[in-house]
Short mmCIF file of C-alpha atoms in Angstrom, two decimals:
data_model
loop_
_atom_site.label_atom_id
_atom_site.label_comp_id
_atom_site.label_asym_id
_atom_site.label_seq_id
_atom_site.Cartn_x
_atom_site.Cartn_y
_atom_site.Cartn_z
CA MET A 11 -15.50 12.11 -23.54
CA LYS A 12 -13.99 13.90 -20.59
CA LEU A 13 -11.44 11.89 -18.69
CA LEU A 14 -12.46 11.79 -15.02
CA PHE A 15 -9.56 11.18 -12.68
CA LYS A 16 -10.10 9.62 -9.30
CA GLN A 17 -7.96 12.05 -7.43
CA LYS A 18 -5.92 10.44 -4.75
CA CYS A 19 -3.09 11.43 -2.49
CA VAL A 20 -0.22 9.03 -1.98
CA LEU A 21 0.06 7.63 1.52
CA ILE A 22 3.45 8.75 2.75
CA MET A 23 3.33 6.21 5.51
CA LEU A 24 3.82 3.46 2.94
CA THR A 25 7.44 4.52 2.76
CA VAL A 26 7.94 3.06 6.23
CA PHE A 27 7.93 -0.35 4.56
CA LEU A 28 11.47 0.42 3.48
CA VAL A 29 12.85 2.10 6.60
CA GLY A 30 15.43 0.13 8.56
CA ILE A 31 15.60 0.39 12.36
CA PRO A 32 19.17 0.44 13.75
CA PHE A 33 18.97 -2.06 16.58
CA THR A 34 22.03 -2.89 18.68
CA VAL A 35 21.43 -6.42 19.95
CA ALA A 36 24.16 -8.52 18.41
CA GLY A 37 25.41 -11.99 17.68
CA ASP A 38 28.68 -10.68 16.30
CA ASN A 39 30.24 -10.19 19.74
CA GLY A 40 29.34 -13.65 21.00
CA ILE A 41 25.96 -13.05 22.61
CA THR A 42 22.54 -14.11 21.43
CA ALA A 43 19.05 -13.01 22.37
CA GLU A 44 16.04 -15.20 21.70
CA ILE A 45 12.95 -12.99 21.94
CA THR A 46 9.28 -13.93 22.19
CA SER A 47 6.98 -10.91 21.81
CA ASP A 48 3.23 -10.61 22.28
CA TYR A 49 1.26 -7.55 21.14
CA ILE A 50 -2.29 -7.58 22.49
CA VAL A 51 -4.72 -4.88 21.35
CA ILE A 52 -6.95 -3.82 24.27
CA PRO A 53 -9.44 -1.26 22.89
CA ASP A 54 -11.33 -0.59 26.14
CA GLY A 55 -8.02 0.10 27.86
CA GLY A 56 -6.87 2.40 25.07
CA MET A 57 -3.61 0.51 24.63
CA VAL A 58 -1.62 -2.24 23.02
CA HIS A 59 0.00 -4.26 25.80
CA VAL A 60 3.40 -5.65 24.82
CA THR A 61 5.18 -8.46 26.65
CA LYS A 62 8.64 -9.73 25.70
CA GLN A 63 10.43 -12.77 27.05
CA ILE A 64 14.15 -12.54 26.36
CA LEU A 65 16.58 -15.46 26.65
CA PHE A 66 20.04 -13.88 26.80
CA SER A 67 22.99 -16.24 26.16
CA ASN A 68 26.66 -15.42 26.70
CA THR A 69 28.73 -17.25 24.09
CA ASP A 70 31.46 -14.59 24.01
CA THR A 71 34.77 -16.46 24.16
CA ASN A 72 36.46 -13.34 25.48
CA THR A 73 34.64 -13.94 28.76
CA LYS A 74 35.90 -17.52 29.23
CA TYR A 75 37.62 -18.46 32.46
CA LYS A 76 35.83 -15.72 34.40
CA ARG A 77 37.57 -13.00 32.41
CA GLY A 78 34.36 -11.09 32.08
CA TYR A 79 30.59 -11.22 32.18
CA TYR A 80 27.49 -9.42 30.93
CA SER A 81 25.18 -7.53 33.24
CA THR A 82 23.17 -5.22 30.98
CA PHE A 83 21.09 -5.43 27.81
CA ASN A 84 20.33 -2.61 25.36
CA HIS A 85 16.97 -2.77 23.63
CA TYR A 86 14.98 -0.42 21.37
CA LEU A 87 11.45 0.50 22.46
CA PRO A 88 9.01 2.73 20.51
CA SER A 89 9.17 6.40 21.47
CA ASP A 90 5.53 6.35 22.63
CA ALA A 91 5.99 3.34 24.95
CA VAL A 92 4.63 3.96 28.46
CA ASN A 93 4.51 1.96 31.70
CA VAL A 94 7.83 0.31 30.90
CA LYS A 95 8.93 -2.34 33.39
CA ALA A 96 11.27 -5.31 33.46
CA TYR A 97 11.72 -8.28 35.76
CA ASP A 98 13.11 -11.78 35.98
CA ASP A 99 11.64 -14.77 37.79
CA GLU A 100 12.62 -13.33 41.16
CA LYS A 101 12.60 -9.53 41.17
CA VAL A 102 12.41 -6.29 39.22
CA LEU A 103 15.22 -5.16 36.89
CA GLY A 104 16.58 -1.66 36.83
CA VAL A 105 15.92 0.31 33.63
CA ARG A 106 17.83 3.30 32.26
CA ASN A 107 16.73 5.41 29.32
CA GLU A 108 19.65 7.64 28.37
CA GLN A 109 19.70 7.21 24.58
CA GLY A 110 16.27 8.26 23.33
CA SER A 111 14.31 5.12 22.48
CA TYR A 112 17.15 2.81 23.51
CA HIS A 113 16.73 1.40 27.01
CA THR A 114 19.37 -0.28 29.13
CA PHE A 115 18.12 -3.13 31.30
CA LEU A 116 20.23 -3.99 34.36
CA PHE A 117 20.47 -7.72 35.10
CA ASN A 118 20.08 -9.00 38.63
CA ASN A 119 22.73 -11.65 37.91
CA ARG A 120 26.11 -11.70 36.22
CA VAL A 121 25.93 -13.75 33.04
CA TRP A 122 29.22 -15.65 32.70
CA TYR A 123 30.44 -17.47 29.63
CA GLY A 124 28.08 -20.36 28.77
CA ASP A 125 25.28 -19.04 31.01
CA ASN A 126 21.77 -17.98 30.07
CA TYR A 127 19.54 -15.36 31.66
CA VAL A 128 15.79 -15.06 31.16
CA PHE A 129 13.95 -11.80 31.82
CA TYR A 130 10.79 -10.02 30.73
CA ILE A 131 9.92 -6.55 29.45
CA GLU A 132 6.42 -5.06 29.42
CA TYR A 133 5.09 -1.76 28.15
CA ASP A 134 1.98 -0.18 26.66
CA LEU A 135 1.39 1.68 23.38
CA PRO A 136 -1.52 4.18 23.45
CA ILE A 137 -4.35 3.77 20.90
CA ASN A 138 -7.90 5.02 20.44
CA LYS A 139 -10.70 2.65 21.30
CA ASN A 140 -11.71 2.11 17.67
CA THR A 141 -8.41 2.73 15.86
CA ALA A 142 -5.16 0.98 16.72
CA VAL A 143 -2.13 2.15 14.75
CA PHE A 144 1.28 1.03 15.95
CA TYR A 145 4.59 -0.39 14.80
CA ILE A 146 6.09 -3.78 15.48
CA MET A 147 9.75 -2.98 16.12
CA GLU A 148 11.79 -6.07 16.84
CA ASN A 149 15.37 -7.27 16.88
CA GLY A 150 17.42 -10.15 18.16
CA ASP A 151 18.97 -13.24 16.69
CA SER A 152 15.78 -15.25 16.89
CA THR A 153 12.45 -13.51 17.35
CA HIS A 154 8.90 -14.87 17.51
CA VAL A 155 6.10 -12.28 17.29
CA ARG A 156 2.43 -12.73 18.03
CA VAL A 157 -0.15 -9.95 17.43
CA GLU A 158 -3.66 -10.39 18.82
CA VAL A 159 -6.46 -8.11 17.58
CA PRO A 160 -10.05 -8.48 18.84
CA SER A 161 -12.70 -9.67 16.40
CA GLY A 162 -14.56 -6.86 14.69
CA PHE A 163 -11.47 -4.92 13.64
CA ASP A 164 -10.45 -4.51 10.00
CA THR A 165 -6.69 -5.08 10.28
CA HIS A 166 -3.94 -4.37 7.78
CA LEU A 167 -0.26 -5.26 8.30
CA ALA A 168 2.44 -3.64 6.17
CA ARG A 169 4.07 -7.00 5.43
CA ASP A 170 2.59 -10.34 4.54
CA ASP A 171 5.04 -12.94 5.84
CA TYR A 172 2.83 -13.88 8.79
CA GLU A 173 0.47 -16.73 9.62
CA LEU A 174 -3.14 -15.79 10.44
CA GLU A 175 -5.38 -17.75 12.78
CA GLU A 176 -8.98 -16.69 13.40
CA GLU A 177 -9.87 -17.56 16.99
CA GLN A 178 -13.29 -17.19 18.59
CA TYR A 179 -12.76 -13.65 19.85
CA ALA A 180 -9.62 -12.50 18.09
CA SER A 181 -7.44 -12.60 14.99
CA VAL A 182 -3.91 -13.76 15.73
CA TYR A 183 -0.99 -12.85 13.44
CA THR A 184 2.20 -14.85 13.98
CA PHE A 185 5.70 -14.20 12.67
CA ARG A 186 7.84 -17.31 13.17
CA ARG A 187 11.48 -17.30 14.21
CA GLY A 188 13.79 -16.55 11.33
CA THR A 189 11.75 -13.57 10.13
CA ASP A 190 13.92 -10.62 9.14
CA TRP A 191 13.28 -7.73 11.52
CA GLY A 192 15.62 -5.26 9.89
CA ARG A 193 12.57 -3.14 9.17
CA SER A 194 9.51 -2.18 11.17
CA CYS A 195 5.94 -3.31 10.45
CA LEU A 196 2.96 -0.97 10.62
CA VAL A 197 -0.23 -2.42 12.09
CA ASN A 198 -3.39 -0.49 11.18
CA ALA A 199 -6.58 -1.83 12.79
CA VAL A 200 -9.98 -0.13 12.61
CA ARG A 201 -13.30 -1.04 14.21
CA HIS A 202 -16.10 0.64 12.31
CA THR A 203 -18.82 2.31 14.34
CA ASP A 204 -21.83 4.26 13.16
CA TYR A 205 -20.59 7.58 11.87
CA LEU A 206 -20.90 10.68 13.98
CA VAL A 207 -21.06 14.03 12.18
CA LEU A 208 -19.35 17.34 12.93
CA SER A 209 -20.48 20.25 10.74
CA ASP A 210 -19.93 23.93 10.15
CA VAL A 211 -20.46 26.49 7.39
CA VAL A 212 -17.75 28.42 5.55
CA ARG A 213 -18.60 31.67 3.76
CA LEU A 214 -17.02 31.62 0.30
CA GLN A 215 -17.05 34.14 -2.53
CA GLU A 216 -20.29 33.08 -4.21
CA ARG A 217 -22.11 31.08 -1.53
CA ASN A 218 -21.94 29.44 1.83
CA VAL A 219 -20.68 25.85 1.83
CA THR A 220 -21.46 23.33 4.56
CA VAL A 221 -18.57 21.06 5.56
CA ASN A 222 -19.57 17.75 7.16
CA ILE A 223 -17.01 15.49 8.85
CA ARG A 224 -18.16 11.86 9.25
CA TYR A 225 -16.04 10.10 11.86
CA TRP A 226 -16.00 7.11 14.19
CA ASP A 227 -16.69 7.26 17.90
CA GLY A 228 -13.48 8.15 19.72
CA GLU A 229 -12.03 10.12 16.80
CA GLU A 230 -13.31 13.55 17.84
CA GLU A 231 -9.85 15.13 17.81
CA TRP A 232 -9.24 13.99 14.23
CA ALA A 233 -12.65 15.26 13.15
CA GLN A 234 -12.07 18.70 14.68
CA GLU A 235 -8.67 18.97 12.99
CA MET A 236 -10.20 18.10 9.60
CA LEU A 237 -13.04 20.59 10.06
CA ASP A 238 -10.70 23.40 11.10
CA THR A 239 -8.43 22.66 8.13
CA ALA A 240 -11.30 22.76 5.64
CA LEU A 241 -12.77 25.98 7.04
CA THR A 242 -9.37 27.69 6.90
CA SER A 243 -8.17 26.31 3.55
CA LEU A 244 -11.21 26.77 1.30
CA PRO A 245 -11.15 30.60 1.26
CA ILE A 246 -7.38 30.55 0.62
CA LEU A 247 -7.83 28.10 -2.24
CA GLU A 248 -10.44 30.39 -3.82
CA GLU A 249 -8.17 33.40 -3.57
CA THR A 250 -4.97 31.72 -4.77
CA TRP A 251 -6.59 29.83 -7.66
CA GLY A 252 -8.37 32.98 -8.83
CA ILE A 253 -11.56 30.93 -9.15
CA PRO A 254 -14.52 30.78 -6.71
CA TYR A 255 -15.31 27.35 -5.25
CA PRO A 256 -16.29 25.59 -8.50
CA ALA A 257 -18.55 22.79 -7.25
CA SER A 258 -22.31 23.15 -6.84
CA TYR A 259 -22.51 20.99 -3.72
CA ASP A 260 -21.47 20.97 -0.08
CA ILE A 261 -18.45 18.99 1.09
CA THR A 262 -18.56 15.75 3.08
CA ILE A 263 -15.31 14.32 4.46
CA THR A 264 -15.53 10.68 5.58
CA GLN A 265 -13.05 8.91 7.83
CA ALA A 266 -11.95 5.64 6.20
CA ASN A 267 -9.66 2.68 6.65
CA ILE A 268 -6.73 1.76 4.42
CA ASN A 269 -8.71 -0.71 2.34
CA GLU A 270 -11.35 1.92 1.56
CA THR A 271 -8.70 4.36 0.31
CA GLY A 272 -6.72 1.73 -1.60
CA GLY A 273 -3.59 2.48 0.41
CA TYR A 274 -3.73 6.19 -0.42
CA GLY A 275 -3.99 8.94 2.18
CA GLY A 276 -7.09 10.45 0.64
CA PHE A 277 -9.51 10.03 -2.24
CA ASN A 278 -11.65 12.82 -3.74
CA LYS A 279 -14.84 11.32 -5.19
CA GLY A 280 -16.43 14.57 -6.30
CA ARG A 281 -20.08 14.91 -5.27
CA GLU A 282 -19.71 11.84 -3.04
CA GLY A 283 -17.15 13.72 -0.99
CA ILE A 284 -13.63 13.08 0.22
CA TRP A 285 -12.58 9.80 1.82
CA MET A 286 -9.72 10.36 4.23
CA LEU A 287 -7.55 7.67 5.77
CA HIS A 288 -7.96 7.92 9.53
CA THR A 289 -4.23 8.43 10.02
CA SER A 290 -3.91 11.17 7.38
CA SER A 291 -2.79 14.66 8.28
CA SER A 292 -4.39 18.00 7.50
CA GLU A 293 -1.90 18.43 4.62
CA ILE A 294 -3.48 15.49 2.83
CA LEU A 295 -6.92 17.09 3.24
CA ILE A 296 -5.73 20.36 1.68
CA HIS A 297 -4.46 18.31 -1.30
CA GLU A 298 -7.86 16.65 -1.67
CA LEU A 299 -9.75 19.94 -1.38
CA ALA A 300 -7.55 21.39 -4.13
CA HIS A 301 -8.88 18.71 -6.47
CA TYR A 302 -12.21 20.53 -6.68
CA TRP A 303 -10.27 23.20 -8.57
CA THR A 304 -8.07 20.85 -10.62
CA ARG A 305 -11.22 19.12 -11.80
CA ALA A 306 -12.72 22.47 -12.83
CA CYS A 307 -9.60 23.25 -14.89
CA ASN A 308 -10.34 20.45 -17.37
CA PHE A 309 -6.90 18.85 -17.08
CA ASP A 310 -6.57 15.65 -19.10
CA GLN A 311 -3.26 14.53 -17.57
CA LEU A 312 -2.81 13.08 -14.11
CA TRP A 313 0.43 14.99 -13.50
CA MET A 314 -1.44 18.27 -13.91
CA ASP A 315 -4.07 17.23 -11.33
CA GLU A 316 -1.64 15.87 -8.77
CA GLY A 317 1.15 18.39 -9.35
CA TYR A 318 -1.20 21.34 -8.94
CA ALA A 319 -2.94 19.77 -5.93
CA ASP A 320 0.40 19.41 -4.14
CA LEU A 321 1.54 22.87 -5.25
CA TYR A 322 -1.60 24.47 -3.85
CA THR A 323 -1.19 22.48 -0.65
CA TYR A 324 2.18 24.24 -0.36
CA ILE A 325 0.63 27.63 -1.20
CA VAL A 326 -2.09 27.25 1.45
CA LEU A 327 0.39 26.07 4.08
CA ASN A 328 2.65 29.00 3.22
CA GLU A 329 -0.13 31.28 4.47
CA THR A 330 -1.20 29.25 7.50
CA ASP A 331 2.03 27.59 8.62
CA PRO A 332 5.11 28.78 6.67
CA ALA A 333 7.52 26.49 8.51
CA SER A 334 5.47 23.40 7.59
CA ALA A 335 5.17 24.64 4.01
CA ALA A 336 8.93 25.01 3.67
CA ASP A 337 9.55 21.64 5.28
CA ARG A 338 7.04 19.90 3.00
CA LYS A 339 8.43 21.56 -0.11
CA ASP A 340 12.00 20.61 0.80
CA ARG A 341 11.01 17.01 1.56
CA PHE A 342 9.20 16.65 -1.75
CA LEU A 343 12.03 18.11 -3.84
CA GLN A 344 14.68 16.10 -1.99
CA LYS A 345 12.65 12.92 -2.45
CA TYR A 346 12.31 13.65 -6.16
CA GLU A 347 16.07 14.03 -6.54
CA SER A 348 16.85 10.94 -4.44
CA LEU A 349 14.50 8.68 -6.42
CA LYS A 350 15.18 10.06 -9.89
CA ASP A 351 18.04 7.74 -10.84
CA ASP A 352 16.04 4.60 -10.05
CA TYR A 353 12.47 5.55 -10.95
CA ASP A 354 12.48 8.36 -13.51
CA PHE A 355 9.92 8.30 -16.33
CA PRO A 356 8.18 10.93 -18.53
CA LEU A 357 5.10 12.40 -16.87
CA SER A 358 3.14 12.34 -20.14
CA GLY A 359 0.64 9.49 -19.85
CA TRP A 360 1.51 8.83 -16.19
CA ASP A 361 -1.10 6.80 -14.36
CA ILE A 362 -1.47 5.26 -10.92
CA PRO A 363 -2.98 1.94 -9.77
CA GLU A 364 -6.29 1.72 -7.92
CA ASN A 365 -4.45 0.27 -4.93
CA ILE A 366 -0.87 0.74 -3.81
CA ASP A 367 1.30 -1.46 -1.65
CA ALA A 368 4.99 -1.99 -0.94
CA SER A 369 5.64 -3.20 -4.47
CA THR A 370 4.18 -0.13 -6.21
CA GLY A 371 4.51 2.56 -3.54
CA MET A 372 7.91 3.94 -4.50
CA LYS A 373 7.10 4.42 -8.19
CA VAL A 374 3.79 6.08 -7.33
CA ASP A 375 5.52 8.30 -4.79
CA PHE A 376 8.11 9.33 -7.34
CA GLY A 377 5.38 10.33 -9.82
CA TYR A 378 3.80 12.62 -7.24
CA LYS A 379 7.14 14.17 -6.38
CA LYS A 380 8.07 14.75 -10.02
CA ALA A 381 4.69 16.34 -10.75
CA PHE A 382 5.20 18.65 -7.77
CA ALA A 383 8.74 19.54 -8.87
CA LEU A 384 7.40 20.60 -12.29
CA SER A 385 4.54 22.60 -10.78
CA TYR A 386 6.80 24.28 -8.23
CA GLU A 387 9.25 25.27 -10.98
CA LEU A 388 6.35 26.90 -12.84
CA TYR A 389 5.26 28.71 -9.69
CA GLU A 390 8.75 30.00 -9.03
CA GLY A 391 9.23 30.98 -12.67
CA ILE A 392 6.01 32.81 -13.52
CA GLY A 393 4.50 33.73 -10.14
CA LEU A 394 1.09 33.25 -8.57
CA GLU A 395 -0.72 36.06 -10.41
CA ASN A 396 0.17 34.65 -13.83
CA MET A 397 -0.91 31.21 -12.62
CA LYS A 398 -4.28 32.68 -11.59
CA ASP A 399 -4.78 34.09 -15.10
CA SER A 400 -3.91 30.71 -16.58
CA ASN A 401 -6.29 28.92 -14.21
CA ILE A 402 -9.16 31.09 -15.40
CA GLU A 403 -8.29 30.18 -19.01
CA PHE A 404 -8.14 26.47 -18.15
CA ALA A 405 -11.56 26.60 -16.49
CA ALA A 406 -13.08 28.50 -19.44
CA SER A 407 -11.82 25.96 -21.99
CA SER A 408 -14.50 24.07 -23.88
CA ALA A 409 -12.01 21.27 -24.55
CA GLU A 410 -9.86 19.14 -22.35
CA VAL A 411 -6.58 20.83 -21.49
CA ASN A 412 -3.84 18.62 -22.90
CA GLU A 413 -0.13 19.17 -22.46
CA GLU A 414 0.38 21.49 -25.45
CA MET A 415 -2.65 23.62 -24.53
CA PHE A 416 -1.44 23.72 -20.93
CA LEU A 417 1.98 25.05 -21.97
CA SER A 418 0.50 27.47 -24.50
CA ILE A 419 -1.93 29.06 -22.04
CA LEU A 420 0.76 29.42 -19.39
CA SER A 421 3.22 30.91 -21.90
CA VAL A 422 0.70 33.52 -23.11
CA SER A 423 -0.42 34.42 -19.58
CA SER A 424 3.11 34.86 -18.29
CA GLY A 425 4.95 35.94 -21.43
CA SER A 426 7.54 33.29 -20.58
CA ASP A 427 9.29 30.61 -22.56
CA LEU A 428 8.42 27.36 -20.78
CA GLN A 429 10.35 24.98 -22.99
CA GLY A 430 12.52 23.96 -20.03
CA ILE A 431 9.74 22.06 -18.30
CA ARG A 432 9.24 19.80 -21.31
CA SER A 433 12.03 17.64 -19.91
CA TYR A 434 9.67 16.64 -17.09
CA ILE A 435 6.85 15.75 -19.45
CA TYR A 436 8.39 13.93 -22.44
#
């Protein structure tokens, strides 16, 4: 029985679970900041409105006896924050932004030793009316965070140490004081609407193929990017694989939320089409389109499917956007090397879970990177033309292509000794 893989592409954004944000508010130098933050999703306004109350306390003994005071506060705001303002109970505070995302807030009072100062910061984060994707980025010695999302949204937070309260018109997520904010938290909220459809036809070697993009209201820009990517990539995939588009059906690409993709960036379901996470890039779509060819090649190992899909993503990008191709290749190979000591395993028999999260994401990511490293080494070693010849042999096989057959066909097509790549597999 033929093994049917559910081709998926790992969601790179999951790696943000592990990224630390270098905030500068301190307790080490004798000051404390108690922060209360509210994030309110306002779909009709196209924004998340953020309000922060900050209680700044000077406990720095070096400022005793009027030897010094504090009059400014440095705070990190997201790079896409707009409409930034600050004020205390009496008047507006001055704000300087001279260090990228770090802002300096100028107090209206001198804060002497033992004194407190309360002020407020407000800003907006832009969102689409049916998709709200933003980061909670907090710091301070004691921070309370409240996130309010209107009812009707399917919401996913990248960490689970919150309390959830379902109110009449909203879901409220609360992080109590004492939560560690050394890392950011991605909020991904989607309100499903009836799907709209954007379509076009691409002329391929053996027939015309209709590409349909199913997307939510307000996501027209995403839909157009996906359509343009498919129309451009499919002819290149045909040419570089050496095989005409192998499926007998048209292609439907459906915008999906993170639960529908199991945490992955994309999911190729064959005749049912491709399900794409609404935050995924065009690179992920190229990967998923490549799976129509990996499926036709009768591969019986996941690393062949995923390694070749990522390799052909690189090959397509190298024709359409060489700088992005080089950057993606370098990132993948560097990630493989950086994770190898902690996560290495033989690719033979590699499998992935139906759903990924912070606990499984790094191992899954490493598997993808190792499969790409193997495939890229083949590409560099034998060249694209020999790979085309091998692809034709794979597709013509009446049996599943296992690892030994894979190596044998490639060796014959290229006249090369491929024993070196066995170290990836076994």
